[in-house]
XYZ file of C-alpha atoms in Angstrom:
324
model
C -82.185 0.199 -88.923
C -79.498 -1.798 -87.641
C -80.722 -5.748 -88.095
C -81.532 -7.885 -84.561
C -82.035 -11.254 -86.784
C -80.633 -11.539 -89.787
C -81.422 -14.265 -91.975
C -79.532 -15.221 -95.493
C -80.249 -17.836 -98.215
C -82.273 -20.459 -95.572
C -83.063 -23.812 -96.288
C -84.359 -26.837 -94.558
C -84.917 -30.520 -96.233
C -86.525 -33.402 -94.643
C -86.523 -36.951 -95.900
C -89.435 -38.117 -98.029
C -91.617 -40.799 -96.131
C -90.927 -44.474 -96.823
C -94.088 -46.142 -98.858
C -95.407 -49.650 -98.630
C -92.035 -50.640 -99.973
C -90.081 -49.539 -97.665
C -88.203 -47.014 -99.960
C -88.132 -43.228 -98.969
C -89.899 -41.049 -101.051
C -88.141 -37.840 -102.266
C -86.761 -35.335 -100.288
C -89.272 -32.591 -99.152
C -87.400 -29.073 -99.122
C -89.927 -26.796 -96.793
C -88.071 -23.866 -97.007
C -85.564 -22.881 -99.764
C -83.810 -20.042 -99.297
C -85.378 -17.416 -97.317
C -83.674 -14.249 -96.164
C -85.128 -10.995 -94.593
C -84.075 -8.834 -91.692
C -85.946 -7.895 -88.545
C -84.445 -5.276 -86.297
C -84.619 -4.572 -83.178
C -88.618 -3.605 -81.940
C -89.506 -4.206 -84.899
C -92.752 -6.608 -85.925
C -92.349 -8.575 -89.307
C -95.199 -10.393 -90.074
C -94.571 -13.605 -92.205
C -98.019 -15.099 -93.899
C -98.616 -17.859 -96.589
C -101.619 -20.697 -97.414
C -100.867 -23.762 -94.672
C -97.635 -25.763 -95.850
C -95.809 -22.732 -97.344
C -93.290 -22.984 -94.597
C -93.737 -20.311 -92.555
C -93.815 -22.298 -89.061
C -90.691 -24.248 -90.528
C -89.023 -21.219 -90.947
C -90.175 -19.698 -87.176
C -88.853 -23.293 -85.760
C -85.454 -22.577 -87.848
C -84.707 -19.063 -86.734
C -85.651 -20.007 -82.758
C -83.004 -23.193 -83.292
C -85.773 -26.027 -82.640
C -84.804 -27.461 -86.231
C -81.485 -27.453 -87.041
C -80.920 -25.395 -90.875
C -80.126 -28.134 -93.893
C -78.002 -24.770 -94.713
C -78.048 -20.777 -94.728
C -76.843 -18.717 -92.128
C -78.927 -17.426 -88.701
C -77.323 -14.071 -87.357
C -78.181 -13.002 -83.906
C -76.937 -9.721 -83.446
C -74.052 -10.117 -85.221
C -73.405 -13.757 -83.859
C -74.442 -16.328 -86.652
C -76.294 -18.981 -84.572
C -77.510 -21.614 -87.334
C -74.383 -23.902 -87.045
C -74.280 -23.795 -83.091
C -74.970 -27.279 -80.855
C -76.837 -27.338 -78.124
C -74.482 -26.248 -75.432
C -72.999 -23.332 -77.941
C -76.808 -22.410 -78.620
C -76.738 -22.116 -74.586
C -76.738 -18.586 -73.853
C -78.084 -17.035 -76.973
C -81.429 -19.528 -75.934
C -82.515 -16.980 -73.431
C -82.789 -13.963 -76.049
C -84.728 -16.180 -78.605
C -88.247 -17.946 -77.296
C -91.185 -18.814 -79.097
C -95.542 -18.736 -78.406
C -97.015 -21.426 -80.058
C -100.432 -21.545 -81.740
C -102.325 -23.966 -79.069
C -102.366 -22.641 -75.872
C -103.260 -25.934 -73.811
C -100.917 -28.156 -76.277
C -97.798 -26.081 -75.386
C -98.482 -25.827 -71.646
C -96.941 -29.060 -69.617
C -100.645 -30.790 -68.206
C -98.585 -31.851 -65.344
C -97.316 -29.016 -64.529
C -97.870 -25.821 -62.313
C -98.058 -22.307 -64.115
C -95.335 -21.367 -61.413
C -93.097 -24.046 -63.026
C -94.043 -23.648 -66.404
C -92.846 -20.099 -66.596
C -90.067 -20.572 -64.464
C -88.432 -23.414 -65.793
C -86.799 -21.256 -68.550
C -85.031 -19.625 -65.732
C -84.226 -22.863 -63.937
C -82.591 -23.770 -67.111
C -80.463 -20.731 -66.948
C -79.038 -21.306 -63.646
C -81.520 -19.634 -61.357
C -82.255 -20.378 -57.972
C -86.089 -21.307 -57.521
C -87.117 -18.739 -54.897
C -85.844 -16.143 -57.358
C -87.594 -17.991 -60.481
C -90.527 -18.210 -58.466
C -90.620 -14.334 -57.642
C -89.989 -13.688 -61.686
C -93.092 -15.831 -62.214
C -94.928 -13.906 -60.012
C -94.077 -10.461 -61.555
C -94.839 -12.298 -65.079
C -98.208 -13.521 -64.488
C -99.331 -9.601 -63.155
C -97.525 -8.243 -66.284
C -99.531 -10.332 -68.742
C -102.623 -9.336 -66.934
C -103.065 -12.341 -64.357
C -103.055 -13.038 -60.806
C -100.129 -14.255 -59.173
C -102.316 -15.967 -56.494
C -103.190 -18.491 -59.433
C -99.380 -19.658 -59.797
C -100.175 -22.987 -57.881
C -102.888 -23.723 -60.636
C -102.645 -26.150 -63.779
C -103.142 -25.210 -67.206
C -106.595 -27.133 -67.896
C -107.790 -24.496 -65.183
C -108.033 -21.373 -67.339
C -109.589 -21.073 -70.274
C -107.583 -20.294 -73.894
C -106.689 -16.894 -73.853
C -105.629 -17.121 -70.424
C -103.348 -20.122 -71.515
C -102.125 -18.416 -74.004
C -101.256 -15.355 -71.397
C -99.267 -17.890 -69.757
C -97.187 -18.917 -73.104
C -96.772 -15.145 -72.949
C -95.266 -15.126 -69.549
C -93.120 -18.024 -70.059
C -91.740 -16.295 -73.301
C -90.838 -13.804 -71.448
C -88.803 -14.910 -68.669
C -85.340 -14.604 -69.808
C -86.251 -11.199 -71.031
C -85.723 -12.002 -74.714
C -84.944 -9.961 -77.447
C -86.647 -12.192 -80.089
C -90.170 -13.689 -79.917
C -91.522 -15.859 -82.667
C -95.300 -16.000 -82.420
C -96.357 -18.487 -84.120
C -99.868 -18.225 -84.829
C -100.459 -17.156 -81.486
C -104.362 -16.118 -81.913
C -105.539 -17.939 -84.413
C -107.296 -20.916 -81.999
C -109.029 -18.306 -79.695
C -112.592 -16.559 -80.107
C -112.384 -13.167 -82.015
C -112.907 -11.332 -78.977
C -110.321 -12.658 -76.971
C -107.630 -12.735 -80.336
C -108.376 -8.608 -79.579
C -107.504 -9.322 -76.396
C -103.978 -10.815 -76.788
C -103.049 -8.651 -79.828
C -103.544 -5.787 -77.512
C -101.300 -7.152 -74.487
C -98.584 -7.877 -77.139
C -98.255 -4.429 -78.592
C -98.427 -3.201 -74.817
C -95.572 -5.732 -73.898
C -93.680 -4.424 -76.939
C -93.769 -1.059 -76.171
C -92.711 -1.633 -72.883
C -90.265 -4.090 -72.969
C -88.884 -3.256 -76.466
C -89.322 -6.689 -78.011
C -89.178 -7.620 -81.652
C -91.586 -10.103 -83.146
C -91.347 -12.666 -86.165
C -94.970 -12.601 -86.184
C -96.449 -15.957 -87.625
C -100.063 -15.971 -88.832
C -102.761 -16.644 -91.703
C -104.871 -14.069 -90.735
C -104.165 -11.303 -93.148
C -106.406 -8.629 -91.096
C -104.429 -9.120 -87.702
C -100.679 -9.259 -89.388
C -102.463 -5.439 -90.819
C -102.634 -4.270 -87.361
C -99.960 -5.690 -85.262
C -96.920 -5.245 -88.055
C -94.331 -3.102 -89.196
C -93.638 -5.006 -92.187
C -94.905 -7.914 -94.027
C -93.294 -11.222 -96.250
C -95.122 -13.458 -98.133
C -94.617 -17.176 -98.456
C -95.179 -19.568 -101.624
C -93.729 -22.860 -101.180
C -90.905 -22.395 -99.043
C -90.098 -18.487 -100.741
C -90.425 -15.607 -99.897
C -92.487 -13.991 -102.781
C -92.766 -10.368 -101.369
C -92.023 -8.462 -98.729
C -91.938 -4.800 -97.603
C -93.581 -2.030 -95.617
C -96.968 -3.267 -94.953
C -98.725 0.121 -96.513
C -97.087 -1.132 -100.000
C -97.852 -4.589 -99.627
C -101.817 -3.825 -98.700
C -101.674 -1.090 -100.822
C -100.881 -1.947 -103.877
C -99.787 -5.543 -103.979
C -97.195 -6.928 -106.677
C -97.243 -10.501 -106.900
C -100.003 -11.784 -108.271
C -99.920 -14.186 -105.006
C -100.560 -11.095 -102.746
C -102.979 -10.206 -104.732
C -105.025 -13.211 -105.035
C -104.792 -13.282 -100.918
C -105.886 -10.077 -100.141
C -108.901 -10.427 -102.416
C -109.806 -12.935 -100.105
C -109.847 -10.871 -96.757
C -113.749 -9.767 -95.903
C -114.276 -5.938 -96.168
C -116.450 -4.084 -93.148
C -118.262 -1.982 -96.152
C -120.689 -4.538 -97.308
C -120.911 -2.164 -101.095
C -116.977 -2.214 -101.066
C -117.148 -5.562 -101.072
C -119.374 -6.459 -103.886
C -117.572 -4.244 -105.795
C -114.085 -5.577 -105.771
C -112.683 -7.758 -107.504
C -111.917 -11.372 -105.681
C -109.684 -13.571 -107.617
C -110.099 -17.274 -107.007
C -106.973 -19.039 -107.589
C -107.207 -22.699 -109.431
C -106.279 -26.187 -107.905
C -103.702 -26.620 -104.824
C -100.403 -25.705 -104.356
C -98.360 -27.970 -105.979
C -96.404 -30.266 -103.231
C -92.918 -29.458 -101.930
C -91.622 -32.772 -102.776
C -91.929 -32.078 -106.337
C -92.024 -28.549 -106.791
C -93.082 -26.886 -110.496
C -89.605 -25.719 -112.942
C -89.152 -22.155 -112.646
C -91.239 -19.431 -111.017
C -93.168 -22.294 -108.546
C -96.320 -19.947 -108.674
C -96.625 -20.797 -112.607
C -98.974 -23.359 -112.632
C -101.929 -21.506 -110.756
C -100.961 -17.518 -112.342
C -103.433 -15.809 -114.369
C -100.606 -13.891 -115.585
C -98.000 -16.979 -116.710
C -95.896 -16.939 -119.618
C -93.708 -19.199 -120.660
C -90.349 -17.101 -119.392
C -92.257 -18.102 -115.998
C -92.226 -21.862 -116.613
C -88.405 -21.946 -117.338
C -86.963 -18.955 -115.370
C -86.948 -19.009 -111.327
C -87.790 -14.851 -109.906
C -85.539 -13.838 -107.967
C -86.619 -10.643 -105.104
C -85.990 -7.729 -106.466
C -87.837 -3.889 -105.961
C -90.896 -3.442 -107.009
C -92.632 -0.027 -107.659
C -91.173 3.343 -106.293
C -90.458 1.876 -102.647
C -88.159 -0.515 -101.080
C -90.894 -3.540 -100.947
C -89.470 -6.711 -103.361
C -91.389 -8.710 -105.263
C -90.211 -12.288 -106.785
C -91.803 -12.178 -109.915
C -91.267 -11.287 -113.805
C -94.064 -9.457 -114.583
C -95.468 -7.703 -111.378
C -97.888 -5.413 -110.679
C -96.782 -1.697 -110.921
């Protein structure tokens, strides 16, 4: 499959916060060096604990944070060192659907604007932005009548139709969903999972799909990384990585996810990782997973995994001892 979004060795720093003392604390490095491909109408899923990075990294590839370094390839076209007005028409093939619905959407605004103002931006007039808007709001399964309404008007999973739309108005190649269903009811997460596998099929999209929710990235993916502290720990076809799961990280997540088979369940074997994940700013020596592995040893402590395969597919795994 040729590769859509290619992304190589990506990293992104931010400057420690300043104490009571005024001096700045060290340097917090949210993602070090991530690289995968996603091609074209293809889904890759990218999941992690909250702070691994994995919103960083959607912010990064979608040019809302600029790269501390690493290289961004839009079909063919490497994006991460662009400006603003050289990011200017590769914008309209990358957009992005936040996790909070009503957070995202302008208060002030009308849906009619909201979704058209993408196309505004491009240079469209605003009778034909409007009639785009129209056709958006019926495609995401809304009525166009509604247009002249404000966002506190509709209730979350409609909002979060109309982040759909407005992703949509350029006709992008890319969209990063970034937690997109993870603030709505379980019913209506259904709901918006479905209309994004309909829009894909239909509108051959690919998705850097965002989430924490190990049971929806199952459904909706093609393939699935895993984050640890800024890495990428493993990633491959999501039948290998549910599976049988090689990093010990994987592992220790999908032990977590409820089974429907309430015997299944007591049966299994859940493993309960120890303390927190250590903090960014002052990440462990060597294999950063170390200090909370049952399966540690001291090449672990000193020695930093790089990806490499894992078991008789193509799925990677950073780790020295995996599971085979």
């Amino acid at each position: 499959m040729t590769a859509l979004l290619s992304v190589r060795d990506l990293v992104k720093t931010f400057p420690g916060r300043r104490g009571r003392t005024g001096r700045a604390g060290p340097p917090v490095r949210a993602v070090d060096g991530v690289s995968f491909d996603l091609g074209a109408g293809e889904t890759l899923g990218l999941v992690g604990e909250s702070g691994c990075g994995k919103s960083t990294t959607g912010r990064l590839v979608v040019r809302l944070l600029d790269p501390t370094e690493g290289s961004i390839t839009l079909d063919g076209q490497d994006i991460g060192g662009l400006g603003p007005a050289g990011m200017r028409p590769y914008r309209k093939h990358l957009q992005m659907v936040f996790q909070d619905p009503h957070s995202s959407l302008n208060p002030r605004q009308t849906v009619a604007r909201i979704i058209s103002e993408p196309l505004l931006v491009q240079g469209a007039s605003a009778a034909d932005a409007r009639r785009r808007a129209a056709e958006l709001m019926d495609l995401v399964g809304l009525v166009p009548e509604q247009l002249d309404r404000y966002p506190h008007e509709f209730s979350g999973g409609q909002a979060q139709r109309i982040g759909i739309a407005r992703s949509l108005a350029t006709s992008p190649r890319l969209v990063v969903a970034d937690e997109p269903v993870s603030a709505l009811d379980v019913s209506v997460q259904a709901q918006v999972v479905n209309l994004m596998e309909r829009l894909q099929r239909e509108l051959g999209l690919a998705y850097l799909f965002i989430a924490h929710d190990l049971s929806v990235v199952k459904r909706v993916c093609d393939r699935v990384a895993v984050m640890y502290l800024g890495r990428i720990v493993e990633i491959g076809d999501k039948h290998e990585v549910y599976g049988s799961p090689a990093h010990p990280y994987t592992r220790a997540l999908l032990s977590a996810v409820p089974l429907p088979d309430p015997a299944a369940e007591r049966a299994r074997e859940r493993i309960v990782l120890l303390g927190d994940p250590p903090s960014p700013a002052d990440p462990p020596s060597g294999c950063t997973f170390h200090p909370r592995c049952p399966k540690a040893q001291e090449r672990c402590r000193t020695e930093q995994p790089l990806l490499r395969i894992a078991g008789p597919g193509t799925r990677q795994a950073a780790c020295h001892f995996p599971e085979a």
